[in-house]
Amino acid sequence: MNTIKKYLLTGFAAIFLALTAYGQTASTKSDFFESTGKIYVVVAVIVVIFLGILALLISLERRLAKIEKEEKEL
Amino acid sequence: MGYLKHWWKVLAAVLVLYALIIGMTIPLRNGIVSDKSSMTLKTGQKQTLTVLFYNARYKKEKPEAITARIRIDSAKAICAESVTITAERSLDLKFNIPTIDPNSIKAPFPFIEIGSPENGYVFSSVYLSASADSITNNETSFCTASYLAPSTKPSFPFLNILEESIRNLLYHVPMWFGMMLLLLISVIYSVLQLTKPEGLKNDIAAKSFAGIGVLYGVLGIITGALWAKHTWGAYWSWDVKQNTSAVALLIYLAYFVLRSSFDDADKKARISAVYNIFAFATLIPLIYIIPRMVDSLHPGAEGNPAFSSYDLDNNLRLVFYPAVVGFILLGIWIATIWIRIEKIWQRKIETL
């Protein structure tokens, strides 16, 4: 469980750092997303789908970890 | 040879990868991005039209090879007197517009069409206005509109406002197709649970397929809102499809709330199976019937709830259908893993 928390924290930290770094380069959000033919809208959509599937995989892993833990205790 | 039974998982990975790689690398077709004011011409005048393009490479062309004309009707056109390549993505077209009545031209005319061997065929609306200035061209001579060949290179259509985000069709729409199929599988397991109430095998499968189906639906709503922000101007426009799909997802979220409120596993299996059938029955009018009855910002609102304006484009189709199959197989794959974990969990609870 602790390792997953660590992964999640690292993930959030990475997203936060990326967002702050990006906030300094682009003037406004919509300018960035609507530059170069709105290709970043597509990138954002793919990232959202990937993160959604990843979140489900993490929750499945946690369930499995719970079972493994009880297996050890028995 | 035990690996052979996993062929559909390999297929899922290959199709999703294909959709991501090919869907992102095929370029958009050449398109005209000039605004309305720069596409307005006065009748009876000699003038130069500066046209700006998207994804064009006119430096590769010879000016003589470029055909540019304004179509007046299905046979007649006003041809450009000269074409100058001013930049990779910009052309100066000299027109000598005859004195014609702009109101006599019926839609979809007039429009400008430009054809060349390297950059293919493009067209865009053009606006004619009657000139109050001195008339310099009293002739009414037209050229005939011969066929201009489209580019043979694979490309996706260029549509104003949508631009590159047309590629979202390959990722946002498969989420909804995937959701419908996974929820259909889920309701089939719920029916099986009611017909064969012994054991919780079917209940577990129904729950897992509903889970991944709802995840696809949530991803569909989020990606749709992102796409809407940059094409319709707002994350949520209270469009009929946005509303009905949000209601459908709330009904399905209640399914999971309902499940968590039971202690007795058999009672939970029976009641949640009944609720799942009810939820699927409301999903059909919410997704398929109501959106067809009301005006929508979504394309194809007039009858076909899918995407009738693009589904003629074969290049998009060649990526879209594999993407749909790939995401569905990926969902089934994750659901089977979920089912296996839940079954082990169930066995544990029973032995304790």
Coordinates of C-alpha atoms in Angstrom, one line a residue:
Chain A
M1 CA 0.0 0.0 0.0
N2 CA 2.8 2.4 0.9
T3 CA 4.5 1.9 -2.4
I4 CA 1.3 2.8 -4.3
K5 CA 1.0 6.0 -2.2
K6 CA 4.6 6.8 -3.0
Y7 CA 3.8 6.3 -6.7
L8 CA 0.7 8.5 -6.5
L9 CA 2.6 11.2 -4.7
T10 CA 5.4 11.2 -7.2
G11 CA 2.8 11.3 -10.0
F12 CA 1.0 14.3 -8.5
A13 CA 4.3 16.0 -7.9
A14 CA 5.3 15.4 -11.5
I15 CA 2.0 16.7 -12.8
F16 CA 2.3 19.8 -10.5
L17 CA 5.8 20.6 -11.6
A18 CA 4.9 20.1 -15.3
L19 CA 1.9 22.5 -14.8
T20 CA 3.9 25.2 -13.1
A21 CA 6.6 24.9 -15.8
Y22 CA 4.0 25.1 -18.5
G23 CA 2.3 28.0 -16.8
Q24 CA 5.4 30.0 -17.2
T25 CA 5.9 29.4 -20.9
A26 CA 2.4 29.8 -22.3
S27 CA 0.6 33.1 -21.8
T28 CA -2.9 31.7 -21.5
K29 CA -4.3 28.2 -21.5
S30 CA -6.5 28.6 -24.5
D31 CA -3.7 30.2 -26.6
F32 CA -1.6 27.2 -26.0
F33 CA -4.3 24.6 -26.8
E34 CA -5.4 26.5 -29.9
S35 CA -1.9 26.9 -31.3
T36 CA -0.6 24.7 -34.2
G37 CA -4.0 23.7 -35.4
K38 CA -5.4 22.7 -32.0
I39 CA -3.2 19.6 -31.9
Y40 CA -2.8 19.9 -28.1
V41 CA -6.5 19.3 -27.7
V42 CA -5.9 15.8 -29.2
V43 CA -2.8 15.3 -26.9
A44 CA -4.9 16.3 -23.9
V45 CA -7.7 13.8 -24.9
I46 CA -5.2 11.0 -25.2
V47 CA -3.6 11.8 -21.9
V48 CA -7.0 11.8 -20.2
I49 CA -7.9 8.4 -21.6
F50 CA -4.5 7.0 -20.6
L51 CA -4.7 8.4 -17.1
G52 CA -8.3 7.0 -16.7
I53 CA -7.2 3.5 -17.7
L54 CA -4.1 3.9 -15.5
A55 CA -6.3 4.8 -12.5
L56 CA -8.4 1.7 -13.0
L57 CA -5.2 -0.5 -13.2
I58 CA -3.9 1.1 -9.9
S59 CA -7.2 0.3 -8.1
L60 CA -7.0 -3.3 -9.4
E61 CA -3.5 -3.6 -8.2
R62 CA -4.5 -2.3 -4.7
R63 CA -7.2 -5.0 -4.6
L64 CA -4.7 -7.6 -5.5
A65 CA -2.3 -6.3 -2.9
K66 CA -5.0 -6.6 -0.3
I67 CA -5.6 -10.3 -1.2
E68 CA -1.8 -11.0 -1.2
K69 CA -1.5 -9.4 2.3
E70 CA -4.2 -11.6 3.7
E71 CA -2.7 -14.7 2.1
K72 CA 0.5 -13.9 4.0
E73 CA -1.3 -13.4 7.3
L74 CA -3.0 -16.8 7.0
Chain B
M1 CA 1.1 -23.3 -27.6
G2 CA -0.9 -21.9 -24.7
Y3 CA 0.0 -18.4 -25.8
L4 CA -2.3 -18.7 -28.9
K5 CA -5.4 -18.2 -26.8
H6 CA -4.2 -14.7 -26.0
W7 CA -4.5 -13.6 -29.6
W8 CA -7.3 -11.1 -29.0
K9 CA -5.2 -9.3 -26.3
V10 CA -2.4 -8.9 -28.9
L11 CA -5.0 -7.7 -31.3
A12 CA -6.2 -5.1 -28.8
A13 CA -2.7 -3.8 -28.2
V14 CA -1.9 -3.7 -32.0
L15 CA -5.2 -1.9 -32.8
V16 CA -4.9 0.7 -30.1
L17 CA -1.3 1.4 -31.1
Y18 CA -2.3 1.6 -34.7
A19 CA -5.0 4.1 -33.8
L20 CA -2.5 6.2 -31.8
I21 CA 0.4 6.2 -34.3
I22 CA -1.5 6.3 -37.6
G23 CA -4.2 8.6 -36.2
M24 CA -1.6 11.1 -35.1
T25 CA 0.7 11.0 -38.1
I26 CA -1.5 11.2 -41.1
P27 CA -1.5 14.9 -42.1
L28 CA -4.6 17.0 -42.5
R29 CA -5.6 17.8 -46.1
N30 CA -4.7 21.2 -47.6
G31 CA -7.4 23.8 -46.4
I32 CA -8.2 27.5 -46.7
V33 CA -8.0 29.5 -43.5
S34 CA -8.6 33.0 -44.8
D35 CA -11.4 34.8 -43.0
K36 CA -14.6 36.1 -44.6
S37 CA -13.4 39.7 -45.1
S38 CA -10.4 38.7 -47.0
M39 CA -12.5 36.4 -49.2
T40 CA -14.8 39.1 -50.4
L41 CA -14.6 40.3 -54.0
K42 CA -16.4 43.1 -55.8
T43 CA -18.2 42.5 -59.1
G44 CA -17.0 44.3 -62.2
Q45 CA -13.6 44.9 -60.8
K46 CA -10.0 43.7 -61.3
Q47 CA -8.6 42.7 -57.9
T48 CA -6.1 40.4 -56.2
L49 CA -7.3 37.8 -53.7
T50 CA -4.7 36.7 -51.1
V51 CA -5.6 33.2 -49.9
L52 CA -4.0 31.6 -46.8
F53 CA -3.7 27.8 -46.5
Y54 CA -3.2 25.2 -43.8
N55 CA -0.8 22.3 -44.5
A56 CA 0.0 23.4 -48.0
R57 CA 3.4 23.3 -49.8
Y58 CA 3.0 25.6 -52.8
K59 CA 6.8 26.3 -53.1
K60 CA 7.0 22.9 -54.6
E61 CA 4.6 23.9 -57.4
K62 CA 5.0 25.8 -60.7
P63 CA 2.5 28.7 -60.9
E64 CA 1.2 27.5 -64.3
A65 CA 0.3 24.1 -62.7
I66 CA -2.1 25.8 -60.2
T67 CA -5.7 26.1 -61.3
A68 CA -7.8 28.7 -59.4
R69 CA -11.4 29.7 -60.1
I70 CA -14.6 30.9 -58.6
R71 CA -17.5 28.6 -59.3
I72 CA -20.7 30.4 -60.3
D73 CA -22.8 27.3 -61.0
S74 CA -22.3 23.7 -61.8
A75 CA -20.7 24.4 -65.2
K76 CA -19.4 28.0 -65.2
A77 CA -16.5 29.6 -63.3
I78 CA -14.4 32.8 -63.2
C79 CA -10.8 31.7 -63.7
A80 CA -7.9 33.5 -62.1
E81 CA -5.9 35.5 -64.6
S82 CA -2.7 34.8 -62.8
V83 CA -1.4 32.9 -59.8
T84 CA 1.6 34.1 -57.7
I85 CA 3.1 31.9 -55.1
T86 CA 3.9 34.4 -52.3
A87 CA 4.8 31.8 -49.6
E88 CA 4.6 28.1 -48.8
R89 CA 1.0 28.6 -47.6
S90 CA -0.2 31.7 -49.4
L91 CA -1.2 32.5 -52.9
D92 CA -2.1 35.7 -54.7
L93 CA -4.8 35.2 -57.2
K94 CA -5.6 38.0 -59.8
F95 CA -9.3 38.0 -60.8
N96 CA -11.2 40.1 -63.3
I97 CA -14.7 39.7 -62.0
P98 CA -17.4 40.3 -64.6
T99 CA -20.5 42.4 -63.9
I100 CA -22.9 39.8 -62.5
D101 CA -25.7 40.1 -59.9
P102 CA -24.4 38.4 -56.7
N103 CA -28.0 37.7 -55.7
S104 CA -28.5 35.6 -58.8
I105 CA -26.0 33.0 -57.6
K106 CA -27.6 30.1 -55.7
A107 CA -26.0 28.3 -52.8
P108 CA -23.6 26.5 -52.5
F109 CA -22.1 28.8 -55.1
P110 CA -20.1 30.9 -55.3
F111 CA -17.1 29.1 -53.9
I112 CA -13.4 29.2 -54.8
E113 CA -11.6 26.0 -55.8
I114 CA -7.9 25.6 -56.3
G115 CA -6.2 22.5 -57.7
S116 CA -2.6 21.5 -58.3
P117 CA -0.7 18.3 -58.6
E118 CA 1.3 18.4 -55.3
N119 CA -1.3 20.0 -53.0
G120 CA -4.5 18.5 -54.4
Y121 CA -7.9 20.1 -54.4
V122 CA -9.2 22.7 -51.9
F123 CA -12.3 24.8 -51.9
S124 CA -13.8 27.5 -49.6
S125 CA -16.7 29.9 -49.6
V126 CA -16.1 33.2 -51.4
Y127 CA -18.3 36.3 -51.2
L128 CA -19.3 38.6 -54.1
S129 CA -20.6 42.1 -53.5
A130 CA -22.0 44.5 -56.1
S131 CA -19.5 47.3 -56.5
A132 CA -20.5 51.0 -56.4
D133 CA -17.1 52.0 -57.9
S134 CA -16.6 52.5 -61.6
I135 CA -17.0 49.3 -63.5
T136 CA -13.9 48.3 -65.4
N137 CA -15.1 44.9 -66.7
N138 CA -18.2 44.9 -68.7
E139 CA -17.6 41.5 -70.1
T140 CA -19.4 38.4 -68.9
S141 CA -17.0 35.8 -70.0
F142 CA -16.6 32.6 -68.0
C143 CA -14.4 29.6 -68.2
T144 CA -15.7 26.0 -68.0
A145 CA -15.2 24.1 -64.8
S146 CA -13.2 21.0 -65.6
Y147 CA -12.5 18.3 -63.0
L148 CA -9.7 19.0 -60.5
A149 CA -8.2 15.8 -59.0
P150 CA -7.9 15.5 -55.2
S151 CA -4.5 14.6 -53.7
T152 CA -3.8 10.8 -53.6
K153 CA -1.8 10.9 -50.4
P154 CA -3.5 9.7 -47.3
S155 CA -4.9 12.6 -45.3
F156 CA -7.7 13.6 -43.0
P157 CA -10.2 16.3 -43.9
F158 CA -9.5 19.9 -43.0
L159 CA -12.5 21.5 -41.4
N160 CA -12.4 25.1 -40.0
I161 CA -12.7 25.4 -36.2
L162 CA -12.1 21.6 -35.8
E163 CA -8.6 21.7 -37.5
E164 CA -6.3 19.0 -36.0
S165 CA -8.8 18.2 -33.3
I166 CA -10.8 16.2 -35.9
R167 CA -8.4 13.4 -34.8
N168 CA -10.3 13.3 -31.5
L169 CA -13.0 11.4 -33.4
L170 CA -10.6 8.4 -33.2
Y171 CA -10.2 8.6 -29.4
H172 CA -13.4 10.3 -28.0
V173 CA -16.0 8.4 -30.0
P174 CA -14.5 4.8 -29.4
M175 CA -15.0 5.5 -25.7
W176 CA -18.8 5.7 -26.3
F177 CA -18.9 2.7 -28.6
G178 CA -16.8 0.8 -26.0
M179 CA -19.1 1.9 -23.2
M180 CA -22.2 0.7 -25.0
L181 CA -20.8 -2.7 -25.8
L182 CA -19.3 -3.3 -22.3
L183 CA -22.6 -2.3 -20.7
L184 CA -24.4 -4.6 -23.0
I185 CA -22.1 -7.5 -21.9
S186 CA -22.7 -6.4 -18.3
V187 CA -26.5 -6.6 -18.7
I188 CA -26.3 -10.0 -20.4
Y189 CA -24.4 -11.3 -17.3
S190 CA -27.1 -9.7 -15.1
V191 CA -29.8 -11.6 -16.9
L192 CA -27.8 -14.8 -16.5
Q193 CA -27.5 -14.1 -12.8
L194 CA -31.3 -13.9 -12.5
T195 CA -31.9 -17.0 -14.6
K196 CA -29.2 -19.0 -12.7
P197 CA -29.2 -17.5 -9.2
E198 CA -26.8 -20.1 -7.7
G199 CA -23.3 -18.8 -7.4
L200 CA -22.0 -15.2 -7.8
K201 CA -20.0 -15.8 -11.0
N202 CA -22.3 -13.8 -13.3
D203 CA -22.8 -11.1 -10.7
I204 CA -19.0 -10.5 -10.5
A205 CA -18.8 -10.4 -14.3
A206 CA -21.7 -8.0 -14.6
K207 CA -20.1 -5.7 -12.0
S208 CA -16.7 -5.7 -13.7
F209 CA -18.0 -5.0 -17.2
A210 CA -20.2 -2.2 -15.8
G211 CA -17.2 -0.8 -14.1
I212 CA -15.0 -0.6 -17.1
G213 CA -18.0 0.5 -19.2
V214 CA -18.7 3.4 -16.8
L215 CA -15.0 4.3 -16.8
Y216 CA -15.2 4.6 -20.6
G217 CA -18.3 6.8 -20.3
V218 CA -16.6 9.1 -17.8
L219 CA -13.6 9.3 -20.1
G220 CA -15.9 10.1 -23.0
I221 CA -17.6 12.9 -21.1
I222 CA -14.2 14.4 -19.9
T223 CA -12.6 14.2 -23.4
G224 CA -15.8 15.5 -24.9
A225 CA -15.8 18.5 -22.6
L226 CA -12.1 19.2 -23.4
W227 CA -12.9 19.0 -27.1
A228 CA -16.0 21.2 -26.7
K229 CA -14.0 23.9 -24.9
H230 CA -11.8 24.4 -28.0
T231 CA -14.5 24.0 -30.7
W232 CA -17.8 25.0 -29.2
G233 CA -16.3 27.5 -26.8
A234 CA -17.3 26.0 -23.4
Y235 CA -16.6 22.8 -21.5
W236 CA -20.3 22.3 -21.0
S237 CA -22.9 23.7 -23.5
W238 CA -25.9 21.9 -22.1
D239 CA -26.0 20.0 -25.4
V240 CA -28.6 17.3 -25.5
K241 CA -26.0 14.5 -25.9
Q242 CA -23.9 15.9 -23.0
N243 CA -26.9 16.0 -20.8
T244 CA -28.4 12.6 -21.6
S245 CA -25.0 10.9 -21.3
A246 CA -24.4 12.6 -17.9
V247 CA -27.8 11.4 -16.7
A248 CA -27.0 7.8 -18.0
L249 CA -23.7 7.8 -16.1
L250 CA -25.4 9.0 -12.9
I251 CA -27.9 6.2 -13.2
Y252 CA -24.9 3.8 -13.5
L253 CA -23.1 5.4 -10.6
A254 CA -26.2 4.6 -8.5
Y255 CA -25.7 1.0 -9.5
F256 CA -22.4 0.9 -7.6
V257 CA -23.8 2.9 -4.7
L258 CA -26.6 0.3 -4.5
R259 CA -24.1 -2.6 -4.6
S260 CA -22.1 -1.2 -1.7
S261 CA -25.2 -0.9 0.5
F262 CA -25.9 -4.7 0.8
D263 CA -24.2 -7.0 3.3
D264 CA -25.9 -10.2 2.0
A265 CA -24.1 -11.3 -1.2
D266 CA -27.1 -13.2 -2.7
K267 CA -29.5 -10.4 -2.1
K268 CA -26.9 -7.9 -3.5
A269 CA -26.5 -10.1 -6.6
R270 CA -30.2 -10.4 -7.3
I271 CA -31.2 -6.7 -6.7
S272 CA -28.3 -5.2 -8.5
A273 CA -29.0 -7.5 -11.5
V274 CA -32.5 -6.1 -11.6
Y275 CA -31.2 -2.6 -11.3
N276 CA -28.6 -3.2 -14.0
I277 CA -31.4 -4.3 -16.4
F278 CA -33.4 -1.2 -15.5
A279 CA -30.3 1.0 -16.0
F280 CA -29.6 -0.5 -19.5
A281 CA -33.2 0.0 -20.5
T282 CA -33.0 3.7 -19.7
L283 CA -29.6 4.0 -21.4
I284 CA -31.2 3.2 -24.8
P285 CA -33.6 6.1 -25.0
L286 CA -31.0 8.4 -23.3
I287 CA -28.2 7.6 -25.8
Y288 CA -30.1 6.6 -29.0
I289 CA -33.6 8.1 -29.0
I290 CA -33.6 11.5 -27.3
P291 CA -30.5 12.9 -29.1
R292 CA -32.3 12.1 -32.4
M293 CA -35.3 14.1 -31.5
V294 CA -33.7 17.4 -30.4
D295 CA -31.2 19.8 -32.0
S296 CA -27.7 19.1 -31.0
L297 CA -24.3 20.7 -31.4
H298 CA -23.0 17.2 -32.1
P299 CA -22.6 16.4 -35.8
G300 CA -25.2 14.1 -37.4
A301 CA -28.0 15.3 -35.1
E302 CA -30.5 15.0 -38.0
G303 CA -31.2 11.3 -37.8
N304 CA -27.9 9.7 -37.4
P305 CA -26.5 10.2 -33.9
A306 CA -23.0 9.2 -35.0
F307 CA -20.9 11.4 -37.3
S308 CA -22.5 11.5 -40.7
S309 CA -20.5 14.4 -42.0
Y310 CA -17.3 12.6 -41.7
D311 CA -18.2 9.0 -42.1
L312 CA -17.8 9.4 -45.9
D313 CA -14.1 10.1 -45.3
N314 CA -12.4 6.8 -46.0
N315 CA -9.1 7.7 -44.4
L316 CA -10.7 8.5 -41.1
R317 CA -12.7 5.3 -41.3
L318 CA -9.6 3.2 -41.8
V319 CA -8.4 4.4 -38.4
F320 CA -11.7 4.8 -36.7
Y321 CA -13.0 1.3 -36.9
P322 CA -9.8 -0.4 -35.8
A323 CA -9.7 2.2 -32.9
V324 CA -13.3 1.1 -31.8
V325 CA -12.4 -2.6 -31.9
G326 CA -9.1 -2.0 -30.2
F327 CA -10.6 0.0 -27.3
I328 CA -13.4 -2.5 -26.9
L329 CA -11.0 -5.5 -26.7
L330 CA -8.8 -3.5 -24.3
G331 CA -11.9 -3.0 -22.1
I332 CA -12.8 -6.7 -22.2
W333 CA -9.2 -7.6 -21.3
I334 CA -9.2 -5.3 -18.2
A335 CA -12.6 -6.6 -17.3
T336 CA -11.4 -10.3 -17.4
I337 CA -8.5 -9.4 -15.1
W338 CA -10.9 -7.6 -12.7
I339 CA -13.2 -10.6 -12.7
R340 CA -10.3 -13.0 -11.9
I341 CA -9.3 -10.8 -8.9
E342 CA -12.9 -10.5 -7.7
K343 CA -13.4 -14.3 -7.9
I344 CA -10.3 -15.0 -5.8
W345 CA -11.5 -12.4 -3.3
Q346 CA -15.0 -14.1 -3.3
R347 CA -13.4 -17.5 -2.6
K348 CA -11.4 -16.0 0.2
I349 CA -14.5 -14.6 1.9
E350 CA -16.3 -17.9 1.5
T351 CA -13.5 -19.9 3.1
L352 CA -13.1 -17.6 6.1

